XYZ file of C-alpha atoms in Angstrom:
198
model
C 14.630 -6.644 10.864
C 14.683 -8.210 7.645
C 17.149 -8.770 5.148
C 16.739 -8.964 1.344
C 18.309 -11.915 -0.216
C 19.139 -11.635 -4.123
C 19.467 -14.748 -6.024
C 19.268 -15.304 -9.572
C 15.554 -15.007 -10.732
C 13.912 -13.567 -7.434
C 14.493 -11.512 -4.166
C 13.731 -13.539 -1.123
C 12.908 -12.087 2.212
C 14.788 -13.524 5.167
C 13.010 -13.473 8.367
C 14.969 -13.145 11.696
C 13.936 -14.647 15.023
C 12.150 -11.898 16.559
C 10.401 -10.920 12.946
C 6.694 -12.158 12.094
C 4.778 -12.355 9.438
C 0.690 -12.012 9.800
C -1.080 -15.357 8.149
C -4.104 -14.361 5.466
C -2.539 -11.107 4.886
C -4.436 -10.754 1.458
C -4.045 -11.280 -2.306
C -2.930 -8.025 -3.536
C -0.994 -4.729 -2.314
C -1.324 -3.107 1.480
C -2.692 -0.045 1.386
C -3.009 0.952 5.533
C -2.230 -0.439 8.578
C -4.280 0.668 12.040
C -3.495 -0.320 15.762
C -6.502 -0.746 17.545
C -6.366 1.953 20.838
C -7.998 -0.480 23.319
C -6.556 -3.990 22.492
C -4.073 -5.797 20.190
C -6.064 -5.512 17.228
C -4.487 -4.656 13.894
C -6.443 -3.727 10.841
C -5.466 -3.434 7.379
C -6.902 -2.637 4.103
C -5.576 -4.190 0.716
C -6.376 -3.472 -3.173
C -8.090 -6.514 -2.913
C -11.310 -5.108 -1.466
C -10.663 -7.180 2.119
C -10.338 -5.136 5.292
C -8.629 -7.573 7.426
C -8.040 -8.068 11.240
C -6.105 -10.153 13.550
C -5.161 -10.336 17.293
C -1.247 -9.549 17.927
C 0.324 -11.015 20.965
C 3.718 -11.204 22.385
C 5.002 -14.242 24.798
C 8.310 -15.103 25.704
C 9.527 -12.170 22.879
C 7.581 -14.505 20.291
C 4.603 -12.714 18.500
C 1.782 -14.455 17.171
C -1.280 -13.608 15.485
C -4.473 -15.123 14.715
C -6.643 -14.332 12.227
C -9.883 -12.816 13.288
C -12.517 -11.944 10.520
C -12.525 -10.227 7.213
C -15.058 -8.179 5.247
C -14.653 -6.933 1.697
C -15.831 -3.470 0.200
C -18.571 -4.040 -2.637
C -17.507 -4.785 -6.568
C -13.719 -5.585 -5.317
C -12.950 -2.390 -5.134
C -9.880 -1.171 -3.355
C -9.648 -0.110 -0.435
C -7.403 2.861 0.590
C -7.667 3.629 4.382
C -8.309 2.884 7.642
C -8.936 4.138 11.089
C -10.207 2.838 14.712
C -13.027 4.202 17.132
C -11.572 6.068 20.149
C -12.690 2.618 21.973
C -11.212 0.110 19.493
C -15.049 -1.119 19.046
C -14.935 0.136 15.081
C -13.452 0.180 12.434
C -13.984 3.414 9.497
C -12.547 2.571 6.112
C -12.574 4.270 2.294
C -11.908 2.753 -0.977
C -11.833 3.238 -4.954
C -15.444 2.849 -4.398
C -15.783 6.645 -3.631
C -17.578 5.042 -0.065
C -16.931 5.851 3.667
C -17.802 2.326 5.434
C -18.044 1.424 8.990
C -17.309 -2.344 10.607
C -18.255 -2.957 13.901
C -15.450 -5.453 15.406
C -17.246 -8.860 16.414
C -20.205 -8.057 14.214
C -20.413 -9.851 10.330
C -22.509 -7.445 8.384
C -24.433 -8.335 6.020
C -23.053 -9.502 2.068
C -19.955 -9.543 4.521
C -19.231 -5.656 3.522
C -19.011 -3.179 6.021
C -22.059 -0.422 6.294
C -21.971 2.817 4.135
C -22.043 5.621 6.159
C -20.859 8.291 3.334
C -20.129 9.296 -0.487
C -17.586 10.934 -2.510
C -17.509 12.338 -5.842
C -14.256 10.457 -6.248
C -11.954 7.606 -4.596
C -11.468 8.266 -0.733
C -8.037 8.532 0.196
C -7.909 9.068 4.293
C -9.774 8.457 7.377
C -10.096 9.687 10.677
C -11.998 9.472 14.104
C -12.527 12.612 15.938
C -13.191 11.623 19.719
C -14.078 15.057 20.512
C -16.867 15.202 18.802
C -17.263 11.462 17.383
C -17.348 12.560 14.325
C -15.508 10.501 11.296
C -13.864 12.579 8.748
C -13.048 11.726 5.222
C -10.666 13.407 2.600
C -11.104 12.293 -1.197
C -9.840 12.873 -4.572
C -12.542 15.290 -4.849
C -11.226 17.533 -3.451
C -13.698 17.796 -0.148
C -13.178 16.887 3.210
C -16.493 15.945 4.764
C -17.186 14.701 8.559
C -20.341 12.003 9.180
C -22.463 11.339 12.160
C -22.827 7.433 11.620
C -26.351 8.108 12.936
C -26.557 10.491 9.680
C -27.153 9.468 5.674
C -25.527 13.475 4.713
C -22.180 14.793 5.656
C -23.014 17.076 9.003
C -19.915 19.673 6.778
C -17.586 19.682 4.111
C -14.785 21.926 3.081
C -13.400 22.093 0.158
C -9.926 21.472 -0.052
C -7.686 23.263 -3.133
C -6.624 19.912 -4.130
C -6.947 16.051 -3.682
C -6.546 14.855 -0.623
C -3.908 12.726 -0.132
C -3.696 11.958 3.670
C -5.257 13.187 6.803
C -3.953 12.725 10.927
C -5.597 13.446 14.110
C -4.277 14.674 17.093
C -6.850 16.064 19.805
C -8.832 18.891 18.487
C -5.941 19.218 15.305
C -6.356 17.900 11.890
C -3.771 17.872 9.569
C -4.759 17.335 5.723
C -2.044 16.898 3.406
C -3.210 17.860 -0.767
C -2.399 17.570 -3.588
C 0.296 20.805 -4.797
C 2.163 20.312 -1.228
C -0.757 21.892 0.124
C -0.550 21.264 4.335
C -4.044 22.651 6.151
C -4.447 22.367 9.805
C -8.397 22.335 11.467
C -8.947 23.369 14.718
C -11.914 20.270 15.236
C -12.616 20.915 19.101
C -16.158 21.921 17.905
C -16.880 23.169 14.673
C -14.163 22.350 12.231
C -12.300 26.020 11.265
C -9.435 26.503 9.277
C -6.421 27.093 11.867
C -3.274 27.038 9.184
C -2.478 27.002 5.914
């Protein structure tokens, strides 16, 4: 838990015993945070184009973490969201770039940016891995949801959403998109992705 500390010109943060802060953490604003499912790996992605990762771990009720790699999406442009592979192995981000990338954990890509797997009309704002059908799925300020095969240069289906897309979550075969005008859609994604409620 921290506490804010007010002095005269700035606010200080106060860190307590059991609090930790991540080293490298980036030179501009957070914009997502993913736990990796098979390990202690934690992702983030900043407005400073980096997608960032370290390994977390816990001894003695101290935490540590170490710094593991970095990549950066193209023209530092911002990047917006993140999400895991059902086996921790990759990472799926989207940015101000209007790009869905992929980073494959242990790997350095080449120009040290993470592969381009898929396009938007606009800035995308939300991720997700389907592990039903290993699909990734992408919601933009376009106002389309689309879902890649990251064997695939096209979107295997879109569907157009009645607003921007503002956030996405995955649980099982449900999707949950959140748009725009308070607009909450649910997708049945067990196969085919089909409207379930609106």
């Amino acid at each position: 838990m921290t506490t804010p500390v007010t002095t005269t010109a700035t606010t200080k943060t106060v860190l307590h015993d059991s609090d930790h802060n991540v080293s490298h953490a980036g030179n501009d604003g957070i914009s997502s945070l993913s736990w990796s499912p098979a390990a202690n790996f934690l992702v983030s992605t900043n407005w400073d184009s980096g997608v960032r990762c370290w390994e977390v771990k816990e001894q003695n009720r101290q935490i540590t973490s170490q710094p593991k790699a970095q990549v950066n999406h193209e023209n530092k442009a911002p990047v917006l969201c993140s999400a895991f592979s059902s086996d921790g192995s990759t990472v799926f981000t989207g940015g101000a770039d209007n790009t869905v990338r992929m980073w494959t954990l242990g790997q350095t890509p080449s120009n040290n940016a993470p592969s381009k797997i898929g396009v938007h009309a606009s800035p995308v704002k939300s991720v997700g891995f389907i592990n039903s059908t290993n699909l990734v799925v992408s919601g933009g300020w376009d106002n389309f949801l689309k879902f890649w095969d990251v064997r695939q240069e096209n979107p295997v289906m879109q569907i157009e959403l009645p607003d921007k897309c503002h956030d996405l979550n995955i649980a099982n075969s449900l999707l949950v998109v959140a748009c725009n005008g308070r607009h909450i859609i649910s997708y049945d994604v067990s196969n085919e992705p089909r409207e379930h409620t609106k």
